Amino acid sequence: MQAEPFSAIANRIRKAAREIQPEVVNLRREIHRHPELSFQEFRTTAFIKEYLESIAIIPEPQLLETGVVALIRGTAPISSGTRRTVALRADIDALPVQEENAHGFCSQNSGCMHACGHDMHSAMLLGTAKILSAMRDQIKGDVLLIFQPAEEKAPGGAKPMIDAGLLEKYRPAAIFGQHCFPSVPSGSVALCKGPLMAATDEVHITVNGQGGHASAPHKTRDPILASAQIITALQHLVSRLTPPHEPAVLSICSINGGNATNVIPGKVSMSGTMRTMNEELRSILHERLERTVRQVADAFDVKADVEIRTGYPVLSNDPDMTDIAWDAAKEFLGEERVLNSEKLMTAEDFAYFLRECPGTFWQLGTAVDGIGPGNNLHSPGFDPDESALETGVGLMSYLAMRFLER
Ligand code: NI
């Protein structure tokens, strides 16, 4: 069979994405109606499997209790080199948020909502699966579909999937993912080379002193005063230890201790978040945070315990893979619809995949035309523009084929 020129394939994918858009909207709404929290996505997993089977894609053996992996094997002859696999990932879990939208497909699970667009991501990967499975004879390699559970809750679903052998088994040469983004216009995407999203760590500090009568502070070891000094001293981590061109955040967000006007308490506990975009800086700040807390506590004759619970690592996009995705996006969407993305201090466990496999993660614009961004991610009124689904389905399909064509 004569191979089609690539511009013809792009047109075919554009047409297919347009034609299946109503079906993808229905898939998204169905997933939206039945959100499930991290690691509990049993109904969603069954729904995804059932849809894949309906389009003749047999899911691979289950790696975790929830989530789905499937493979589309291309049948086009490969002229040179070895057969390669490209992985496409969507996350499938929802958040403990009570939906406040008024449309007809609102969450039917009280206190649970797809407020981060993972319903959109899942539906788009299903739409992509449908387009690509109908074009197997044009695909020069294999496409691995990863429907990942539990992005929203540490330790996340990506790492357990990798630990269960996902990447070792299928050995993808590249991995791509996308996330709805309400400050990018619908119909556009935004990409970034290198670090895009932050490493996030939880900081927990307990200060133990000796309580007593507030009228006799000299007979106590006051953990409240020590805590105030600790919080103040910690401000130097970002303002004086962090190079000004490196993004970093340290926020102490809770402080608890004492419950009377005339009693100095024995203990104060504090917690907060640290976010960095550079793994080396991350470990320097961890060490200095612990040292600062310990030494200030020492000066105030109290004892402080620090626990840093590490979260997701820095999400860093591979420069070469970002170039490939950037070029594909320009070819497929047109140059004016491909933007530079801003860096974000939020976290994403796609970072674990990118540590093991080159790839890139882009922002899919969902700002509603003429209205603007609307409500933000994780808000009870998050309501992305569904016309973005066609953009996401088309680009995912095109990029997978373009990558394997190279
Ligand atoms: Ni998300």
Coordinates of N, CA, C and O in Angstrom, one line a residue, residues 20 23-24 27 48 51-58 70-73 88 121-136 139 143-147 392-394 396-397 400:
I20 N -15.8 12.9 15.7 CA -16.1 12.2 17.0 C -16.3 13.2 18.2 O -16.5 12.7 19.3
E23 N -19.2 12.6 20.4 CA -19.0 11.3 21.2 C -18.0 11.6 22.4 O -18.3 11.1 23.5
V24 N -17.0 12.4 22.1 CA -16.0 12.6 23.2 C -16.7 13.5 24.3 O -16.4 13.3 25.5
L27 N -18.6 11.2 26.4 CA -17.7 10.4 27.3 C -17.3 11.3 28.5 O -17.4 10.8 29.6
I48 N -13.8 2.9 31.2 CA -12.7 3.0 30.2 C -12.5 1.7 29.5 O -12.4 1.6 28.3
Y51 N -15.3 0.9 27.1 CA -15.2 1.7 25.8 C -14.1 1.2 24.9 O -14.3 1.0 23.7
L52 N -13.0 0.9 25.5 CA -11.9 0.4 24.7 C -12.2 -0.9 24.0 O -12.0 -1.1 22.8
E53 N -12.9 -1.8 24.7 CA -13.3 -3.1 24.1 C -14.3 -2.8 23.0 O -14.3 -3.5 22.0
S54 N -15.2 -1.8 23.2 CA -16.2 -1.5 22.1 C -15.5 -1.0 20.8 O -16.1 -1.1 19.8
I55 N -14.3 -0.5 20.9 CA -13.6 -0.1 19.7 C -12.4 -1.1 19.4 O -11.4 -0.7 18.8
A56 N -12.6 -2.3 19.9 CA -11.7 -3.4 19.5 C -10.2 -3.2 20.0 O -9.3 -3.6 19.4
I57 N -10.1 -2.6 21.2 CA -8.8 -2.5 21.9 C -8.9 -3.3 23.2 O -9.7 -2.9 24.0
I58 N -8.2 -4.3 23.3 CA -8.2 -5.2 24.5 C -7.3 -4.6 25.5 O -6.1 -4.6 25.3
A70 N -3.4 0.1 27.8 CA -3.8 -0.6 26.5 C -2.8 -0.2 25.5 O -2.1 0.8 25.5
L71 N -2.7 -1.1 24.5 CA -1.7 -0.9 23.4 C -2.4 -1.0 22.1 O -3.2 -1.9 21.8
I72 N -2.1 0.0 21.2 CA -2.6 0.0 19.8 C -1.4 -0.4 19.0 O -0.4 0.4 18.9
R73 N -1.4 -1.5 18.3 CA -0.3 -2.0 17.5 C -0.5 -1.5 16.1 O -1.4 -1.9 15.4
L88 N 1.0 7.7 25.7 CA 0.1 8.9 25.9 C -0.6 8.6 27.3 O -1.1 7.6 27.5
H121 N -9.4 14.8 30.4 CA -8.1 14.1 29.9 C -8.5 12.7 29.5 O -8.0 12.1 28.5
S122 N -9.3 12.0 30.4 CA -9.7 10.6 30.1 C -10.5 10.5 28.8 O -10.2 9.6 28.0
A123 N -11.5 11.4 28.7 CA -12.3 11.3 27.4 C -11.4 11.6 26.2 O -11.6 11.0 25.2
M124 N -10.5 12.5 26.3 CA -9.6 12.8 25.1 C -8.8 11.6 24.8 O -8.5 11.3 23.6
L125 N -8.3 10.9 25.8 CA -7.4 9.7 25.4 C -8.3 8.6 24.8 O -7.8 7.9 24.0
L126 N -9.5 8.5 25.3 CA -10.5 7.6 24.6 C -10.7 8.0 23.2 O -10.7 7.1 22.3
G127 N -10.9 9.2 23.0 CA -11.2 9.7 21.6 C -9.9 9.5 20.7 O -10.0 9.0 19.6
T128 N -8.8 9.7 21.3 CA -7.5 9.5 20.6 C -7.4 8.0 20.2 O -7.0 7.6 19.1
A129 N -7.8 7.1 21.2 CA -7.7 5.7 21.0 C -8.6 5.3 19.8 O -8.2 4.5 18.9
K130 N -9.7 5.9 19.7 CA -10.7 5.6 18.6 C -10.1 6.0 17.3 O -10.1 5.2 16.3
I131 N -9.5 7.2 17.2 CA -8.9 7.7 15.9 C -7.8 6.8 15.5 O -7.7 6.3 14.4
L132 N -6.9 6.5 16.5 CA -5.6 5.8 16.1 C -6.0 4.3 15.8 O -5.3 3.8 14.9
S133 N -6.9 3.8 16.5 CA -7.2 2.3 16.2 C -7.8 2.2 14.8 O -7.6 1.2 14.1
A134 N -8.4 3.2 14.3 CA -9.0 3.2 12.9 C -7.9 3.5 11.9 O -8.1 3.3 10.7
M135 N -6.7 3.9 12.4 CA -5.6 4.2 11.4 C -4.4 3.3 11.6 O -3.3 3.7 11.3
R136 N -4.6 2.2 12.2 CA -3.5 1.2 12.5 C -2.6 1.0 11.3 O -1.4 0.9 11.5
I139 N 0.1 3.5 11.1 CA 1.0 3.8 12.3 C 2.2 2.9 12.3 O 2.1 1.7 12.2
V143 N 1.3 2.4 20.1 CA 0.9 3.5 20.9 C 0.4 2.9 22.2 O -0.5 2.1 22.3
L144 N 1.0 3.3 23.3 CA 0.7 2.8 24.6 C -0.3 3.9 25.3 O 0.1 5.0 25.4
L145 N -1.4 3.4 25.7 CA -2.4 4.3 26.3 C -2.3 4.1 27.8 O -2.5 3.0 28.3
I146 N -2.1 5.1 28.6 CA -2.0 5.0 30.1 C -3.1 5.9 30.7 O -3.0 7.1 30.6
F147 N -4.0 5.2 31.3 CA -5.1 5.9 32.1 C -4.7 5.7 33.5 O -4.9 4.7 34.1
G392 N -7.5 18.7 21.8 CA -6.7 17.7 22.6 C -6.7 16.4 21.9 O -5.6 15.7 21.9
V393 N -7.8 15.9 21.5 CA -7.9 14.6 20.8 C -7.1 14.6 19.5 O -6.3 13.7 19.2
G394 N -7.2 15.7 18.7 CA -6.5 15.8 17.4 C -5.0 15.9 17.6 O -4.3 15.1 17.0
M396 N -3.2 15.0 20.3 CA -2.6 13.7 20.8 C -2.4 12.7 19.7 O -1.4 12.0 19.6
S397 N -3.5 12.6 18.9 CA -3.4 11.6 17.8 C -2.3 11.9 16.8 O -1.5 11.1 16.4
A400 N 1.3 11.5 18.2 CA 1.7 10.0 18.3 C 2.2 9.5 17.0 O 3.2 8.9 16.8

